[in-house]
Amino acid sequence: MNPTLHAARLGLTRGWMEFKHQVTSAQDMGFTVVTTAAFVVVLYFQRDATLPGTDLSLAAATLPGLLGLMIPINALMGAVGTLSVEREDGTLLRAKALPQGMVGYLVGKVVVLSISTLASLVVLLVAGLFLVPELAGTGVGGWLTIAWITVLGLLSALPLGAVIGAVAGSPQAAGGLVMLTVGGLTAISGIFYPITALAGWLQGLAHVFPLYWLGLGMRSALLPGAAAAAEIGGSWRPVETTLVLVAWAVAGLVLAPPILRRMARRESGSLMEQRRHRAMQRIG
């Protein structure tokens, strides 16, 4: 068997095993559980309110944005945190020492983060079925749209997270950078309010990044067609949504492998020890 394919198969197995371990670990699941629970609580308190001038529930209007936001929160932040931490604890160095070990390592991380993100989305959607009556009327086309938006969202978020985790100097720096990035993009992405309320240059900036398009795609799947009137151009713009998300996915898949290979080549026991020593000095 081809060594790379064999390593990829091992990575699939490793990813599934890591997910099962993650589910049984309160520490590993803490962030995901708290985030998902917070989103469900938001829907709960909005369930009886309606958007002014419409009969659409506030929870129904909020749910698509929460689904779009959950993808980068879980996938992007998970990739950044995992890679930066496992550089420090020696996991990456051990993977590098094995034949095709980096292939198996990366495949495993993609699997575990993808399953974890999908599980969070399913939990939120199940909660939505009870709290958002409009969700029951979603047709096959809407569910298919949710599926392909999710896939494109994962493909755009995971490689970007791997790049940030690879170039960050420490887990703390990586975590701070991704929190600022996600927080800033959320503020201008129209996830929680119409993007048309923002200044024109902020709208243009939001259009460059995937988060706005993730929210738009989810809204197109779950909201009635008339709700498109609140969007830029009065349209869901499915073609533009697909093109932007595909472009980010391709860019990430092109950039991430060489950056990760360079990081892996430079990684060594002495370098890891130097980082650990500097961290101890800062603490001291």
PDB file of N, CA and C in Angstrom, residues 61 65 184-217 219 223 227-237 241 244:
ATOM      1  N   ALA A  61     -34.498  34.365  13.340  1.00  0.00           N
ATOM      2  CA  ALA A  61     -33.575  35.280  12.670  1.00  0.00           C
ATOM      3  C   ALA A  61     -32.152  35.128  13.190  1.00  0.00           C
ATOM      4  N   GLY A  65     -27.287  32.922  12.000  1.00  0.00           N
ATOM      5  CA  GLY A  65     -26.032  33.563  12.358  1.00  0.00           C
ATOM      6  C   GLY A  65     -25.234  32.739  13.355  1.00  0.00           C
ATOM      7  N   GLY A 184     -13.445  40.447  16.017  1.00  0.00           N
ATOM      8  CA  GLY A 184     -13.522  41.581  15.102  1.00  0.00           C
ATOM      9  C   GLY A 184     -14.388  41.291  13.888  1.00  0.00           C
ATOM     10  N   LEU A 185     -14.216  40.095  13.309  1.00  0.00           N
ATOM     11  CA  LEU A 185     -15.007  39.737  12.132  1.00  0.00           C
ATOM     12  C   LEU A 185     -16.480  39.555  12.481  1.00  0.00           C
ATOM     13  N   THR A 186     -16.759  39.041  13.687  1.00  0.00           N
ATOM     14  CA  THR A 186     -18.151  38.892  14.105  1.00  0.00           C
ATOM     15  C   THR A 186     -18.829  40.259  14.193  1.00  0.00           C
ATOM     16  N   ALA A 187     -18.091  41.252  14.670  1.00  0.00           N
ATOM     17  CA  ALA A 187     -18.664  42.584  14.851  1.00  0.00           C
ATOM     18  C   ALA A 187     -19.081  43.223  13.527  1.00  0.00           C
ATOM     19  N   ILE A 188     -18.402  42.869  12.424  1.00  0.00           N
ATOM     20  CA  ILE A 188     -18.699  43.530  11.144  1.00  0.00           C
ATOM     21  C   ILE A 188     -19.347  42.594  10.134  1.00  0.00           C
ATOM     22  N   SER A 189     -19.688  41.379  10.540  1.00  0.00           N
ATOM     23  CA  SER A 189     -20.109  40.367   9.578  1.00  0.00           C
ATOM     24  C   SER A 189     -21.612  40.318   9.335  1.00  0.00           C
ATOM     25  N   GLY A 190     -22.399  41.061  10.110  1.00  0.00           N
ATOM     26  CA  GLY A 190     -23.841  40.980   9.959  1.00  0.00           C
ATOM     27  C   GLY A 190     -24.437  39.709  10.529  1.00  0.00           C
ATOM     28  N   ILE A 191     -23.700  39.030  11.403  1.00  0.00           N
ATOM     29  CA  ILE A 191     -24.196  37.788  11.999  1.00  0.00           C
ATOM     30  C   ILE A 191     -25.428  38.055  12.868  1.00  0.00           C
ATOM     31  N   PHE A 192     -25.412  39.136  13.632  1.00  0.00           N
ATOM     32  CA  PHE A 192     -26.485  39.396  14.590  1.00  0.00           C
ATOM     33  C   PHE A 192     -27.373  40.591  14.223  1.00  0.00           C
ATOM     34  N   TYR A 193     -27.027  41.318  13.175  1.00  0.00           N
ATOM     35  CA  TYR A 193     -27.852  42.449  12.744  1.00  0.00           C
ATOM     36  C   TYR A 193     -27.530  42.707  11.268  1.00  0.00           C
ATOM     37  N   PRO A 194     -28.415  43.352  10.528  1.00  0.00           N
ATOM     38  CA  PRO A 194     -28.196  43.558   9.090  1.00  0.00           C
ATOM     39  C   PRO A 194     -26.898  44.315   8.817  1.00  0.00           C
ATOM     40  N   ILE A 195     -26.102  43.790   7.927  1.00  0.00           N
ATOM     41  CA  ILE A 195     -24.826  44.422   7.613  1.00  0.00           C
ATOM     42  C   ILE A 195     -25.027  45.775   6.955  1.00  0.00           C
ATOM     43  N   THR A 196     -26.207  45.993   6.388  1.00  0.00           N
ATOM     44  CA  THR A 196     -26.490  47.273   5.740  1.00  0.00           C
ATOM     45  C   THR A 196     -26.511  48.429   6.731  1.00  0.00           C
ATOM     46  N   ALA A 197     -26.551  48.135   8.032  1.00  0.00           N
ATOM     47  CA  ALA A 197     -26.518  49.198   9.042  1.00  0.00           C
ATOM     48  C   ALA A 197     -25.113  49.751   9.239  1.00  0.00           C
ATOM     49  N   LEU A 198     -24.095  49.075   8.683  1.00  0.00           N
ATOM     50  CA  LEU A 198     -22.712  49.493   8.870  1.00  0.00           C
ATOM     51  C   LEU A 198     -22.275  50.459   7.768  1.00  0.00           C
ATOM     52  N   ALA A 199     -21.169  51.147   8.032  1.00  0.00           N
ATOM     53  CA  ALA A 199     -20.592  52.028   7.018  1.00  0.00           C
ATOM     54  C   ALA A 199     -20.173  51.215   5.792  1.00  0.00           C
ATOM     55  N   GLY A 200     -20.164  51.863   4.660  1.00  0.00           N
ATOM     56  CA  GLY A 200     -19.856  51.164   3.410  1.00  0.00           C
ATOM     57  C   GLY A 200     -18.497  50.482   3.420  1.00  0.00           C
ATOM     58  N   TRP A 201     -17.473  51.123   3.990  1.00  0.00           N
ATOM     59  CA  TRP A 201     -16.135  50.523   3.972  1.00  0.00           C
ATOM     60  C   TRP A 201     -16.072  49.296   4.876  1.00  0.00           C
ATOM     61  N   LEU A 202     -16.875  49.290   5.962  1.00  0.00           N
ATOM     62  CA  LEU A 202     -16.934  48.105   6.815  1.00  0.00           C
ATOM     63  C   LEU A 202     -17.659  46.961   6.109  1.00  0.00           C
ATOM     64  N   GLN A 203     -18.690  47.277   5.339  1.00  0.00           N
ATOM     65  CA  GLN A 203     -19.358  46.260   4.555  1.00  0.00           C
ATOM     66  C   GLN A 203     -18.385  45.626   3.555  1.00  0.00           C
ATOM     67  N   GLY A 204     -17.595  46.463   2.899  1.00  0.00           N
ATOM     68  CA  GLY A 204     -16.614  45.945   1.949  1.00  0.00           C
ATOM     69  C   GLY A 204     -15.582  45.063   2.627  1.00  0.00           C
ATOM     70  N   LEU A 205     -15.134  45.470   3.821  1.00  0.00           N
ATOM     71  CA  LEU A 205     -14.158  44.660   4.554  1.00  0.00           C
ATOM     72  C   LEU A 205     -14.750  43.317   4.943  1.00  0.00           C
ATOM     73  N   ALA A 206     -16.001  43.316   5.403  1.00  0.00           N
ATOM     74  CA  ALA A 206     -16.655  42.063   5.794  1.00  0.00           C
ATOM     75  C   ALA A 206     -16.780  41.111   4.613  1.00  0.00           C
ATOM     76  N   HIS A 207     -16.978  41.664   3.407  1.00  0.00           N
ATOM     77  CA  HIS A 207     -17.138  40.824   2.224  1.00  0.00           C
ATOM     78  C   HIS A 207     -15.872  40.052   1.875  1.00  0.00           C
ATOM     79  N   VAL A 208     -14.738  40.504   2.373  1.00  0.00           N
ATOM     80  CA  VAL A 208     -13.472  39.828   2.048  1.00  0.00           C
ATOM     81  C   VAL A 208     -13.349  38.506   2.808  1.00  0.00           C
ATOM     82  N   PHE A 209     -13.966  38.411   3.983  1.00  0.00           N
ATOM     83  CA  PHE A 209     -13.744  37.278   4.869  1.00  0.00           C
ATOM     84  C   PHE A 209     -14.917  36.296   4.853  1.00  0.00           C
ATOM     85  N   PRO A 210     -14.639  35.025   5.219  1.00  0.00           N
ATOM     86  CA  PRO A 210     -15.672  33.987   5.091  1.00  0.00           C
ATOM     87  C   PRO A 210     -16.862  34.140   6.024  1.00  0.00           C
ATOM     88  N   LEU A 211     -16.691  34.783   7.193  1.00  0.00           N
ATOM     89  CA  LEU A 211     -17.744  34.758   8.197  1.00  0.00           C
ATOM     90  C   LEU A 211     -19.033  35.397   7.688  1.00  0.00           C
ATOM     91  N   TYR A 212     -18.924  36.513   6.993  1.00  0.00           N
ATOM     92  CA  TYR A 212     -20.127  37.145   6.447  1.00  0.00           C
ATOM     93  C   TYR A 212     -20.857  36.181   5.514  1.00  0.00           C
ATOM     94  N   TRP A 213     -20.124  35.484   4.664  1.00  0.00           N
ATOM     95  CA  TRP A 213     -20.736  34.602   3.676  1.00  0.00           C
ATOM     96  C   TRP A 213     -21.309  33.348   4.324  1.00  0.00           C
ATOM     97  N   LEU A 214     -20.686  32.883   5.410  1.00  0.00           N
ATOM     98  CA  LEU A 214     -21.262  31.756   6.151  1.00  0.00           C
ATOM     99  C   LEU A 214     -22.625  32.133   6.717  1.00  0.00           C
ATOM    100  N   GLY A 215     -22.702  33.315   7.315  1.00  0.00           N
ATOM    101  CA  GLY A 215     -23.979  33.769   7.851  1.00  0.00           C
ATOM    102  C   GLY A 215     -25.013  33.958   6.763  1.00  0.00           C
ATOM    103  N   LEU A 216     -24.608  34.543   5.632  1.00  0.00           N
ATOM    104  CA  LEU A 216     -25.529  34.760   4.525  1.00  0.00           C
ATOM    105  C   LEU A 216     -26.041  33.432   3.973  1.00  0.00           C
ATOM    106  N   GLY A 217     -25.151  32.469   3.814  1.00  0.00           N
ATOM    107  CA  GLY A 217     -25.568  31.166   3.308  1.00  0.00           C
ATOM    108  C   GLY A 217     -26.544  30.476   4.233  1.00  0.00           C
ATOM    109  N   ARG A 219     -28.550  31.972   6.356  1.00  0.00           N
ATOM    110  CA  ARG A 219     -29.823  32.702   6.301  1.00  0.00           C
ATOM    111  C   ARG A 219     -30.616  32.315   5.060  1.00  0.00           C
ATOM    112  N   LEU A 223     -34.241  31.128   6.348  1.00  0.00           N
ATOM    113  CA  LEU A 223     -35.203  32.223   6.400  1.00  0.00           C
ATOM    114  C   LEU A 223     -36.084  32.229   5.155  1.00  0.00           C
ATOM    115  N   ALA A 227     -37.098  37.568   3.326  1.00  0.00           N
ATOM    116  CA  ALA A 227     -36.080  38.131   4.211  1.00  0.00           C
ATOM    117  C   ALA A 227     -34.851  38.599   3.444  1.00  0.00           C
ATOM    118  N   ALA A 228     -34.699  38.165   2.204  1.00  0.00           N
ATOM    119  CA  ALA A 228     -33.558  38.603   1.396  1.00  0.00           C
ATOM    120  C   ALA A 228     -33.595  40.103   1.140  1.00  0.00           C
ATOM    121  N   ALA A 229     -34.773  40.714   1.302  1.00  0.00           N
ATOM    122  CA  ALA A 229     -34.876  42.155   1.085  1.00  0.00           C
ATOM    123  C   ALA A 229     -33.971  42.946   2.024  1.00  0.00           C
ATOM    124  N   ALA A 230     -33.629  42.361   3.172  1.00  0.00           N
ATOM    125  CA  ALA A 230     -32.761  43.043   4.138  1.00  0.00           C
ATOM    126  C   ALA A 230     -31.285  42.895   3.800  1.00  0.00           C
ATOM    127  N   GLU A 231     -30.969  42.067   2.804  1.00  0.00           N
ATOM    128  CA  GLU A 231     -29.581  41.835   2.429  1.00  0.00           C
ATOM    129  C   GLU A 231     -29.125  42.839   1.368  1.00  0.00           C
ATOM    130  N   ILE A 232     -27.837  42.942   1.193  1.00  0.00           N
ATOM    131  CA  ILE A 232     -27.282  43.822   0.172  1.00  0.00           C
ATOM    132  C   ILE A 232     -27.758  43.352  -1.202  1.00  0.00           C
ATOM    133  N   GLY A 233     -28.330  44.233  -1.972  1.00  0.00           N
ATOM    134  CA  GLY A 233     -28.832  43.882  -3.290  1.00  0.00           C
ATOM    135  C   GLY A 233     -30.140  43.131  -3.262  1.00  0.00           C
ATOM    136  N   GLY A 234     -30.707  42.909  -2.065  1.00  0.00           N
ATOM    137  CA  GLY A 234     -31.971  42.199  -1.960  1.00  0.00           C
ATOM    138  C   GLY A 234     -31.907  40.763  -2.430  1.00  0.00           C
ATOM    139  N   SER A 235     -30.721  40.145  -2.320  1.00  0.00           N
ATOM    140  CA  SER A 235     -30.545  38.779  -2.823  1.00  0.00           C
ATOM    141  C   SER A 235     -29.666  37.981  -1.866  1.00  0.00           C
ATOM    142  N   TRP A 236     -29.852  36.643  -1.890  1.00  0.00           N
ATOM    143  CA  TRP A 236     -29.010  35.763  -1.073  1.00  0.00           C
ATOM    144  C   TRP A 236     -27.644  35.549  -1.716  1.00  0.00           C
ATOM    145  N   ARG A 237     -27.490  35.855  -2.959  1.00  0.00           N
ATOM    146  CA  ARG A 237     -26.215  35.752  -3.699  1.00  0.00           C
ATOM    147  C   ARG A 237     -25.521  34.401  -3.499  1.00  0.00           C
ATOM    148  N   THR A 241     -21.472  33.611  -2.692  1.00  0.00           N
ATOM    149  CA  THR A 241     -21.174  32.901  -1.450  1.00  0.00           C
ATOM    150  C   THR A 241     -20.276  31.703  -1.715  1.00  0.00           C
ATOM    151  N   VAL A 244     -16.599  32.826  -2.901  1.00  0.00           N
ATOM    152  CA  VAL A 244     -15.731  33.363  -1.840  1.00  0.00           C
ATOM    153  C   VAL A 244     -15.276  32.248  -0.904  1.00  0.00           C
TER     154      VAL A 244
END
